[in-house]
mmCIF file of C-alpha atoms in Angstrom:
data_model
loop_
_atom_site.group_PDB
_atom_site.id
_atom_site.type_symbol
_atom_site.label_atom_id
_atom_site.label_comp_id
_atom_site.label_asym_id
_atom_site.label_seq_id
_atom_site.Cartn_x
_atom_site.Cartn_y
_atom_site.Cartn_z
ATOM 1 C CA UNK A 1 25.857 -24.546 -11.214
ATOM 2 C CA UNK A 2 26.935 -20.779 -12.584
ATOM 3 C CA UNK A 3 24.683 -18.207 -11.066
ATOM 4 C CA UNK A 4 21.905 -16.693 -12.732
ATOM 5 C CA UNK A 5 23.162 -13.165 -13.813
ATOM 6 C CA UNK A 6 20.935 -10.577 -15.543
ATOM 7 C CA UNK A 7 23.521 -10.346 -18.070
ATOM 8 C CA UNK A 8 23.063 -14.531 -18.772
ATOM 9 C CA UNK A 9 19.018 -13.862 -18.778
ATOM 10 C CA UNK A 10 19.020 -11.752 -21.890
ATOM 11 C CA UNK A 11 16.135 -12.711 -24.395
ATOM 12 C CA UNK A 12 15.544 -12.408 -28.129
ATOM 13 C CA UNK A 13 13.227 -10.190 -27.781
ATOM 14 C CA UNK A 14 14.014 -6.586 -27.725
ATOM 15 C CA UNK A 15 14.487 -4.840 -23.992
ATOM 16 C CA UNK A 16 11.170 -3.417 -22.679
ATOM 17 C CA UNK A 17 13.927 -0.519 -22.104
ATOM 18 C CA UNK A 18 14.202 0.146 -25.624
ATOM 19 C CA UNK A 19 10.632 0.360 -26.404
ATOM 20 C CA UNK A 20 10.749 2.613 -23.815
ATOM 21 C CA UNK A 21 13.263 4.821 -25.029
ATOM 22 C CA UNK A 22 11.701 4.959 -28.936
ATOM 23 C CA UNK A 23 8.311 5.708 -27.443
ATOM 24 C CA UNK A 24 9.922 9.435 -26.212
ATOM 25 C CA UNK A 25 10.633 9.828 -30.006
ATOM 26 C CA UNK A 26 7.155 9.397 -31.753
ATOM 27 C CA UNK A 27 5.405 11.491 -33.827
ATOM 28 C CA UNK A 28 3.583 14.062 -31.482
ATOM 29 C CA UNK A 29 -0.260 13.468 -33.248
ATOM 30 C CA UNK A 30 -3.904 14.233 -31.545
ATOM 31 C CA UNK A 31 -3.369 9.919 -31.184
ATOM 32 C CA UNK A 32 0.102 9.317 -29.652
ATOM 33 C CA UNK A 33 -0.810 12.459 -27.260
ATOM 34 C CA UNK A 34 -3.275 10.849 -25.622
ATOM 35 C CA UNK A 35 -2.622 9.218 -21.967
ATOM 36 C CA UNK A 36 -4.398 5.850 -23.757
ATOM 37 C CA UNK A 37 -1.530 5.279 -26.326
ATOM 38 C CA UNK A 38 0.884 5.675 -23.416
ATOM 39 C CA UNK A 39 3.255 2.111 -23.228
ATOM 40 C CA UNK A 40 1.085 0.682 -19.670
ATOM 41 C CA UNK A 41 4.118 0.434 -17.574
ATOM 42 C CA UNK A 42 5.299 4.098 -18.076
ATOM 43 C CA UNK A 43 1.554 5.559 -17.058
ATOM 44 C CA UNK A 44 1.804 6.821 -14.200
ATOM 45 C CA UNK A 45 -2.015 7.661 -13.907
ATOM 46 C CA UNK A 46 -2.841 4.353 -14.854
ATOM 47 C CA UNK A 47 0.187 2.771 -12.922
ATOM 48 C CA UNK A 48 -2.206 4.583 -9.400
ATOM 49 C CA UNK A 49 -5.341 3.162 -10.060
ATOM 50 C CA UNK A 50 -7.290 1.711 -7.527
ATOM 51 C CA UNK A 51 -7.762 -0.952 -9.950
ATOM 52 C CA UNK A 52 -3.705 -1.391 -10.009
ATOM 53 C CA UNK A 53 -3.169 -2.163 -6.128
ATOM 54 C CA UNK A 54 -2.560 -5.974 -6.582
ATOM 55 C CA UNK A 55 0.161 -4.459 -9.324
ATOM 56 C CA UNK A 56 1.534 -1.928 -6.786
ATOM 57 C CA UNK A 57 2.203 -4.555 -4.218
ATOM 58 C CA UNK A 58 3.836 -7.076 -6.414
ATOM 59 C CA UNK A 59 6.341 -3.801 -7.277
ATOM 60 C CA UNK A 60 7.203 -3.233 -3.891
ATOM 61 C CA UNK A 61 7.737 -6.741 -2.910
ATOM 62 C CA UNK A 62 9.744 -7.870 -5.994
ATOM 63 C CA UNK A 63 11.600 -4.605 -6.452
ATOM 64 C CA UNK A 64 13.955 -4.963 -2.978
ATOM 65 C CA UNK A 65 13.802 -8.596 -3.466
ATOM 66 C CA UNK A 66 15.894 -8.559 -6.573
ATOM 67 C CA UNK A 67 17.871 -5.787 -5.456
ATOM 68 C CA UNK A 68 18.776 -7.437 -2.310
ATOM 69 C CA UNK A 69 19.858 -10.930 -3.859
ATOM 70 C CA UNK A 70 21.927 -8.577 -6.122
ATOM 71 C CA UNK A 71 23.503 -7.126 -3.501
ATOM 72 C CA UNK A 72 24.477 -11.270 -2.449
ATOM 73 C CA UNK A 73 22.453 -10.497 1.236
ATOM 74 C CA UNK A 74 22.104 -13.719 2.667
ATOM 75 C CA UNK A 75 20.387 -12.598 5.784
ATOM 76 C CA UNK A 76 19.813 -9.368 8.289
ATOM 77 C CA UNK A 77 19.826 -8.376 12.051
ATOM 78 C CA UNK A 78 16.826 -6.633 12.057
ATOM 79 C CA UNK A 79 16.609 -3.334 14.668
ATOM 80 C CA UNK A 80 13.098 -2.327 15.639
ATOM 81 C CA UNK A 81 13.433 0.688 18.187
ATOM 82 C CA UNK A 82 11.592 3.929 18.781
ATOM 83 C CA UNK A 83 12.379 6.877 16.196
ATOM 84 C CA UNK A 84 11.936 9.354 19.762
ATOM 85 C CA UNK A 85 14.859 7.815 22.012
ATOM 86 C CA UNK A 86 18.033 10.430 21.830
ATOM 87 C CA UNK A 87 21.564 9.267 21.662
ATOM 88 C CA UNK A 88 23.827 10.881 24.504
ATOM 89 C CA UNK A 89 24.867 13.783 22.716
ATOM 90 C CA UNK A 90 21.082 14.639 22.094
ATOM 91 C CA UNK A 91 19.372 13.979 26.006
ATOM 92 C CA UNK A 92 20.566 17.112 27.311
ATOM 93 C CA UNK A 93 19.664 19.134 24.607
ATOM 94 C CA UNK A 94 16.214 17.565 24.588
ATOM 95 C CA UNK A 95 15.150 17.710 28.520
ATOM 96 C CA UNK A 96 16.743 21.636 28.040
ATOM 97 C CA UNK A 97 13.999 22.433 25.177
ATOM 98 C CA UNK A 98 11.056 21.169 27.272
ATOM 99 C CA UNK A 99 9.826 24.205 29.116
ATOM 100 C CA UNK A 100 6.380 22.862 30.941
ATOM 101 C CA UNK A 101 6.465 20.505 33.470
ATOM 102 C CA UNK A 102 4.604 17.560 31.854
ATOM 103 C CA UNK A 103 6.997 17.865 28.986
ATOM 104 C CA UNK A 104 10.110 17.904 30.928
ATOM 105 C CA UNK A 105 9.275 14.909 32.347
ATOM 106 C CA UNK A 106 8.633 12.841 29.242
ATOM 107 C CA UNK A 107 11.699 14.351 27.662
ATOM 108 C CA UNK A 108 13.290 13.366 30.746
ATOM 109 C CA UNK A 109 12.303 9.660 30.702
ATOM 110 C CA UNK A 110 13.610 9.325 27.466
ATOM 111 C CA UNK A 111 17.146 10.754 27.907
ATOM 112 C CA UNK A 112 17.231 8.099 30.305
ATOM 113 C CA UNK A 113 16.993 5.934 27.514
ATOM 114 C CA UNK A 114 19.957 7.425 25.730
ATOM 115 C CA UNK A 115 22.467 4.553 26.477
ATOM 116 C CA UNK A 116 19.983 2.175 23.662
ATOM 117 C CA UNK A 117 21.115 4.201 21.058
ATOM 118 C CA UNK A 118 24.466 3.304 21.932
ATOM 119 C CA UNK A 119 23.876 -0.503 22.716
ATOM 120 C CA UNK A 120 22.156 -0.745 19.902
ATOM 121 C CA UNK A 121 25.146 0.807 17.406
ATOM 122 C CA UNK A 122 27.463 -1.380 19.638
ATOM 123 C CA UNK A 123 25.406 -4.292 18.739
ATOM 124 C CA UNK A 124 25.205 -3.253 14.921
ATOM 125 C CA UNK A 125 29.223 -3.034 14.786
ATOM 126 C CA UNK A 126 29.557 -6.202 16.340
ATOM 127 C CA UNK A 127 27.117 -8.295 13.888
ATOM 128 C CA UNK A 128 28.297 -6.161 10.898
ATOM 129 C CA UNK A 129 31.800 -7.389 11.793
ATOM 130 C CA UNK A 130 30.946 -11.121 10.776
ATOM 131 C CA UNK A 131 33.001 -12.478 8.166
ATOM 132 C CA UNK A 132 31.497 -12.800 4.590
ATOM 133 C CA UNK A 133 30.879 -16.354 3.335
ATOM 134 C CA UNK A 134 33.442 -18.133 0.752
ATOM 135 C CA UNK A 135 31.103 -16.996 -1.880
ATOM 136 C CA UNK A 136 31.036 -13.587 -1.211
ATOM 137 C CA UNK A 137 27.637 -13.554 0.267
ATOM 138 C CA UNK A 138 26.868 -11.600 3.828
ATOM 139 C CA UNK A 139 24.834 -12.696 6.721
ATOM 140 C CA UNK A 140 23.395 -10.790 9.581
ATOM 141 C CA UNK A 141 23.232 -7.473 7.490
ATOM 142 C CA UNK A 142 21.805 -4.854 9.608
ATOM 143 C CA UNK A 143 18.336 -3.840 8.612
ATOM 144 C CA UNK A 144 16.593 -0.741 10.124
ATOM 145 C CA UNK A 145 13.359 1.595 9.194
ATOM 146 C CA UNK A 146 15.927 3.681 7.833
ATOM 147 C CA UNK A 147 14.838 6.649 10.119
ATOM 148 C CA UNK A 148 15.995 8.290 12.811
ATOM 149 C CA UNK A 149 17.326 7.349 16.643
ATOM 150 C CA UNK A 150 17.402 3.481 17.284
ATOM 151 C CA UNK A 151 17.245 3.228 13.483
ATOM 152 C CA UNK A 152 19.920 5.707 12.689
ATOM 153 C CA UNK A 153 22.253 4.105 15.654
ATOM 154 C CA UNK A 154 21.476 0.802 14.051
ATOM 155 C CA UNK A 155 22.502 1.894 10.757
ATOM 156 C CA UNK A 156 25.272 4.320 12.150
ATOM 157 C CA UNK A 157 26.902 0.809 14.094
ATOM 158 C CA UNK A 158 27.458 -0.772 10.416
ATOM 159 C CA UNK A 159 29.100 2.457 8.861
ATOM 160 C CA UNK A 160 31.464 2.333 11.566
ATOM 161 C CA UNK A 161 32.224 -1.622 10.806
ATOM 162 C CA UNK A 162 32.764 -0.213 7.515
ATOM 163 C CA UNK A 163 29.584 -2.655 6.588
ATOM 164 C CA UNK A 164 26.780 -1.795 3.996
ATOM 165 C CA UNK A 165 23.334 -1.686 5.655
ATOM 166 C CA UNK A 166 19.379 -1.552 5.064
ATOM 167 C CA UNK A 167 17.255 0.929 5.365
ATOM 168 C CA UNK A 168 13.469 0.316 5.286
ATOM 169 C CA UNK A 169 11.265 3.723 5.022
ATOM 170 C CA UNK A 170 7.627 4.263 4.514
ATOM 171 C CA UNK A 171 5.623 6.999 3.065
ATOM 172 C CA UNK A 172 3.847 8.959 6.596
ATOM 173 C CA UNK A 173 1.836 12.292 6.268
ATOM 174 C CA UNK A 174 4.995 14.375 7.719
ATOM 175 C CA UNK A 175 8.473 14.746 6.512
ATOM 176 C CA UNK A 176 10.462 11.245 6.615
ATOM 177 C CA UNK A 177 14.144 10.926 4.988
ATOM 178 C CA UNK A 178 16.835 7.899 5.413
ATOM 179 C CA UNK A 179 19.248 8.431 8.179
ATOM 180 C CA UNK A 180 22.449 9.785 7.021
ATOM 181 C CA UNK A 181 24.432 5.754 7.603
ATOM 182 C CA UNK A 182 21.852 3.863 5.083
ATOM 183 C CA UNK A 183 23.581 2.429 2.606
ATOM 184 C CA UNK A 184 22.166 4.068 -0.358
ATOM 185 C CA UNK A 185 21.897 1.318 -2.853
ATOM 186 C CA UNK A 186 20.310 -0.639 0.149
ATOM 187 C CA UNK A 187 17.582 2.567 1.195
ATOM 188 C CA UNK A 188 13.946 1.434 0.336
ATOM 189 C CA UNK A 189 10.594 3.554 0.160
ATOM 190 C CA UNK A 190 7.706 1.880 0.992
ATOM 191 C CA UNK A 191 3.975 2.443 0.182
ATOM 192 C CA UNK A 192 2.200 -0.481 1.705
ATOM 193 C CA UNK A 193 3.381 -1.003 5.328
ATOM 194 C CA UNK A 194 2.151 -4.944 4.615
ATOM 195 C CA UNK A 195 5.005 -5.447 2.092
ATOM 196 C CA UNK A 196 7.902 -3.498 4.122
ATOM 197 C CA UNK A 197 7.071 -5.826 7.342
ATOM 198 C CA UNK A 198 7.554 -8.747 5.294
ATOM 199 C CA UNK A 199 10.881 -7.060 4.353
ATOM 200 C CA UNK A 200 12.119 -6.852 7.498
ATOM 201 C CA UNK A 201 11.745 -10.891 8.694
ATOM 202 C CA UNK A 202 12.329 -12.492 5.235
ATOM 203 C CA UNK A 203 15.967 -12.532 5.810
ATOM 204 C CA UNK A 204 16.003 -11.898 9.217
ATOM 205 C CA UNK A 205 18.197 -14.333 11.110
ATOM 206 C CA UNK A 206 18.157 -12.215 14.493
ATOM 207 C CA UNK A 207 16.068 -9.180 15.555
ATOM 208 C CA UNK A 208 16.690 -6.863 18.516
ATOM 209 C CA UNK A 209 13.838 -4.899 19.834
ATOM 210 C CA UNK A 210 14.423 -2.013 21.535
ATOM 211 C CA UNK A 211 12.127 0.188 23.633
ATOM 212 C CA UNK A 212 9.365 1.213 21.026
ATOM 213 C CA UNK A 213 5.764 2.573 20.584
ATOM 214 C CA UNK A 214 2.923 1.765 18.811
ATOM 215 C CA UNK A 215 5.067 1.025 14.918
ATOM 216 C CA UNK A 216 7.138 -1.165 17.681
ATOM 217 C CA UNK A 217 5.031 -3.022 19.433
ATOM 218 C CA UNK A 218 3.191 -3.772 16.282
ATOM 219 C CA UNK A 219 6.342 -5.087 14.948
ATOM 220 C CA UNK A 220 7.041 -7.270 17.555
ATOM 221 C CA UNK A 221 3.504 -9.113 18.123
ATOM 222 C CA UNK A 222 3.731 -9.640 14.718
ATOM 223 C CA UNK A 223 6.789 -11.714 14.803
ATOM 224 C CA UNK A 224 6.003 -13.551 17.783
ATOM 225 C CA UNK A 225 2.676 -14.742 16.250
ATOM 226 C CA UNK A 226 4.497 -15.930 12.945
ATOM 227 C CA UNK A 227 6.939 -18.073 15.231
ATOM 228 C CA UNK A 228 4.209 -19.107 17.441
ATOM 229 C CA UNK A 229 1.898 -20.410 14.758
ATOM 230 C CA UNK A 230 5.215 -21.643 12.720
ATOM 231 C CA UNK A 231 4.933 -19.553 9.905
ATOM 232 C CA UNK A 232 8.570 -18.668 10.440
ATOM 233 C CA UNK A 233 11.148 -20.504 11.279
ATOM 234 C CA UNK A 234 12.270 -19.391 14.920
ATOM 235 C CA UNK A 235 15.399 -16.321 15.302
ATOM 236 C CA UNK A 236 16.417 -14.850 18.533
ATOM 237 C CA UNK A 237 14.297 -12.185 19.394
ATOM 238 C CA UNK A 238 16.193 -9.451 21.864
ATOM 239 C CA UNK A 239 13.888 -7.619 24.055
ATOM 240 C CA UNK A 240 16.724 -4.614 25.296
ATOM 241 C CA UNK A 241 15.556 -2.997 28.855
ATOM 242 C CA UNK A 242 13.786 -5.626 31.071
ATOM 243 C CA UNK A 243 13.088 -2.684 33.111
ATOM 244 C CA UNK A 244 10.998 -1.170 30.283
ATOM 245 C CA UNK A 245 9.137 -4.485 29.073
ATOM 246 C CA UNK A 246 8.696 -5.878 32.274
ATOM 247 C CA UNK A 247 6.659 -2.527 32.849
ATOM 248 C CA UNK A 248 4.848 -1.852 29.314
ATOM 249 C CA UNK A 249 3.770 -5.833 28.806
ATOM 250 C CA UNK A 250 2.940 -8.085 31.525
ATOM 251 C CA UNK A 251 3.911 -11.326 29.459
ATOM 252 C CA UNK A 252 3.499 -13.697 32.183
ATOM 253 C CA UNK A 253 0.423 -12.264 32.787
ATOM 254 C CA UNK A 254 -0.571 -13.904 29.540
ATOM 255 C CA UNK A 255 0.535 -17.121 29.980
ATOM 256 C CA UNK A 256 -1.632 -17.230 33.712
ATOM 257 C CA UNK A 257 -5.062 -16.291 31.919
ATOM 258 C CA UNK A 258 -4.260 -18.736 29.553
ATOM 259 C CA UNK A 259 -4.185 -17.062 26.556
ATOM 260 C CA UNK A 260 -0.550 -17.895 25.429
ATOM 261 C CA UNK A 261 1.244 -21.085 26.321
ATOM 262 C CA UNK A 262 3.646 -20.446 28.907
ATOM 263 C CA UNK A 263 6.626 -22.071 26.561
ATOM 264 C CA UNK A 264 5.737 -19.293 24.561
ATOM 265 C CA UNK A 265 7.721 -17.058 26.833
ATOM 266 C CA UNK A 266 10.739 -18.573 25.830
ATOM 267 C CA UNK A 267 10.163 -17.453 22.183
ATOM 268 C CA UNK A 268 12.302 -13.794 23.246
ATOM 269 C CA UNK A 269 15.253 -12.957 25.853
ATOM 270 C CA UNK A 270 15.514 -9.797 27.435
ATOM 271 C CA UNK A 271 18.851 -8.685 27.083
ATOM 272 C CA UNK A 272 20.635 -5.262 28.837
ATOM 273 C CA UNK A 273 23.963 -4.899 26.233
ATOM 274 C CA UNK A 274 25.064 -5.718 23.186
ATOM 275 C CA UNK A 275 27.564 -8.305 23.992
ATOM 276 C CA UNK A 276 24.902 -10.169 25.783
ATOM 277 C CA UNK A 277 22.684 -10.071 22.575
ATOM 278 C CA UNK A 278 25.294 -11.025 20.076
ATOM 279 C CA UNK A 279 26.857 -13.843 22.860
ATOM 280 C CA UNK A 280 23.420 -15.301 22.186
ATOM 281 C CA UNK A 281 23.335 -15.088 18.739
ATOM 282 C CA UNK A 282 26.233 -16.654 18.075
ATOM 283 C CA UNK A 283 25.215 -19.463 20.832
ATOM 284 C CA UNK A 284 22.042 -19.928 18.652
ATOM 285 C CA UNK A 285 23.722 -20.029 15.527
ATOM 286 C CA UNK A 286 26.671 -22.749 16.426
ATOM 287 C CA UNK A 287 24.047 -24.679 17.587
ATOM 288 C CA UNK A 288 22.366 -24.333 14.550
#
């Protein structure tokens, strides 16, 4: 069967992009200046509605959907990390700018967390290095959050495969850009933090979860529960730092108080490098 292009989808009808463009040209009168005669999908005031949210969403879930499959992205390694955690040129600099005592110590707990950024770049290179399929489609694409730290080293990993990768931003109350190694045809904005989650795990064939907060750990319960209850089809799920888990989630503890199944601990692996994450990967994936 010859895939579906956009060029083999054309209708009779004329291109919503050329009503578009005419509209620009009408006749200014006290009618066609008014916001009502506007065509409905270039008002912007009506576009942000509160009656227009069920719109909104459909836009941000079909928008990197198409873009995506035009891109031929099969599937993604999905990074979830902290945006906080330095890389090694960055941990010295850090624990040097924290003056007080309380803040020294925090900066100096997470320059001690400096070598993730590098596993997880390591880890990026290596899954961005997979071959492309015979049809020129690409699997285990890395995704990020498109920010900064773990995302950026995740992002940073591909560019240095020479790979394209995804970045996944939201809109937050202070300043947020795309790391500098998102591929830019492949660097989303998202409104609705709903829609960009299902982003991240609707191609995701791996994810690797690095020490995170709150945006983290959200992430991460999240997927669990949609294997758990079989809503998704189970991926290796890379837990980096057993050190850091093993202290921020008692998981066992779960499974004695009987509120998980204990053969739900076997749904993640806690992994220290990224050779031992992508050795299990590719185990998983040979076995099919």
């Amino acid at each position: 069967m010859d895939r579906i292009t956009p060029e083999s989808r054309r209708h009779t009808l004329r291109q919503a992009s050329e009503d578009a463009r005419y509209s620009k040209e009408v006749v200014p009168t006290p009618q066609t200046a008014d916001p009502a005669y506007r065509l409905a999908f270039q008002d912007l005031d009506f576009l942000l509605r509160e009656d227009l949210r069920p719109v909104r969403l459909q836009l941000e879930l079909l928008k990197p959907e198409l873009l995506l499959a035009e891109a031929g992205i099969v599937s993604t390694f999905v990074f979830y990390g902290s945006a906080r955690i330095p890389s090694a040129a960055q941990a010295e600099a850090l624990v040097a700018a924290a003056t007080e005592p309380a803040r020294r110590k925090v900066a100096e707990r997470l320059a001690a967390k400096a070598h993730f950024y590098e596993e997880a770049r390591r880890l990026a290179y290596l899954a961005s290095c997979a071959p492309c399929r015979g049809d020129g489609g690409r699997d285990f694409v890395v995704c990020s959050g498109g920010g900064p730290s773990i995302m950026e080293a995740a992002n940073r990993g591909a560019a240095d495969a020479g790979a394209p990768s995804i970045g996944l931003n939201v809109v937050l109350p202070h300043e947020q850009k795309p790391n500098d190694w998102v591929t830019p045809h492949l660097s989303f904005q998202f409104h609705y933090f709903a829609i960009r989650k299902m982003h991240f795990l609707m191609r995701a064939k791996a994810v690797a979860v690095f020490p995170g907060g709150f945006g983290t750990l959200d992430e991460l319960f999240e997927l669990l529960t949609l294997i758990q209850t079989k809503k998704m089809a189970p991926v290796p799920i890379l837990l980096f730092g057993r050190d850091y888990w093993s202290r921020i989630v008692n998981f066992a503890a779960l499974a004695e108080e009987g509120v998980i199944d204990p053969v739900d601990l076997s749904l993640f692996t806690m992994v220290e490098t990224a050779e031992e994450a992508w050795a299990l990967v590719c185990a998983r994936a040979q076995a099919g």
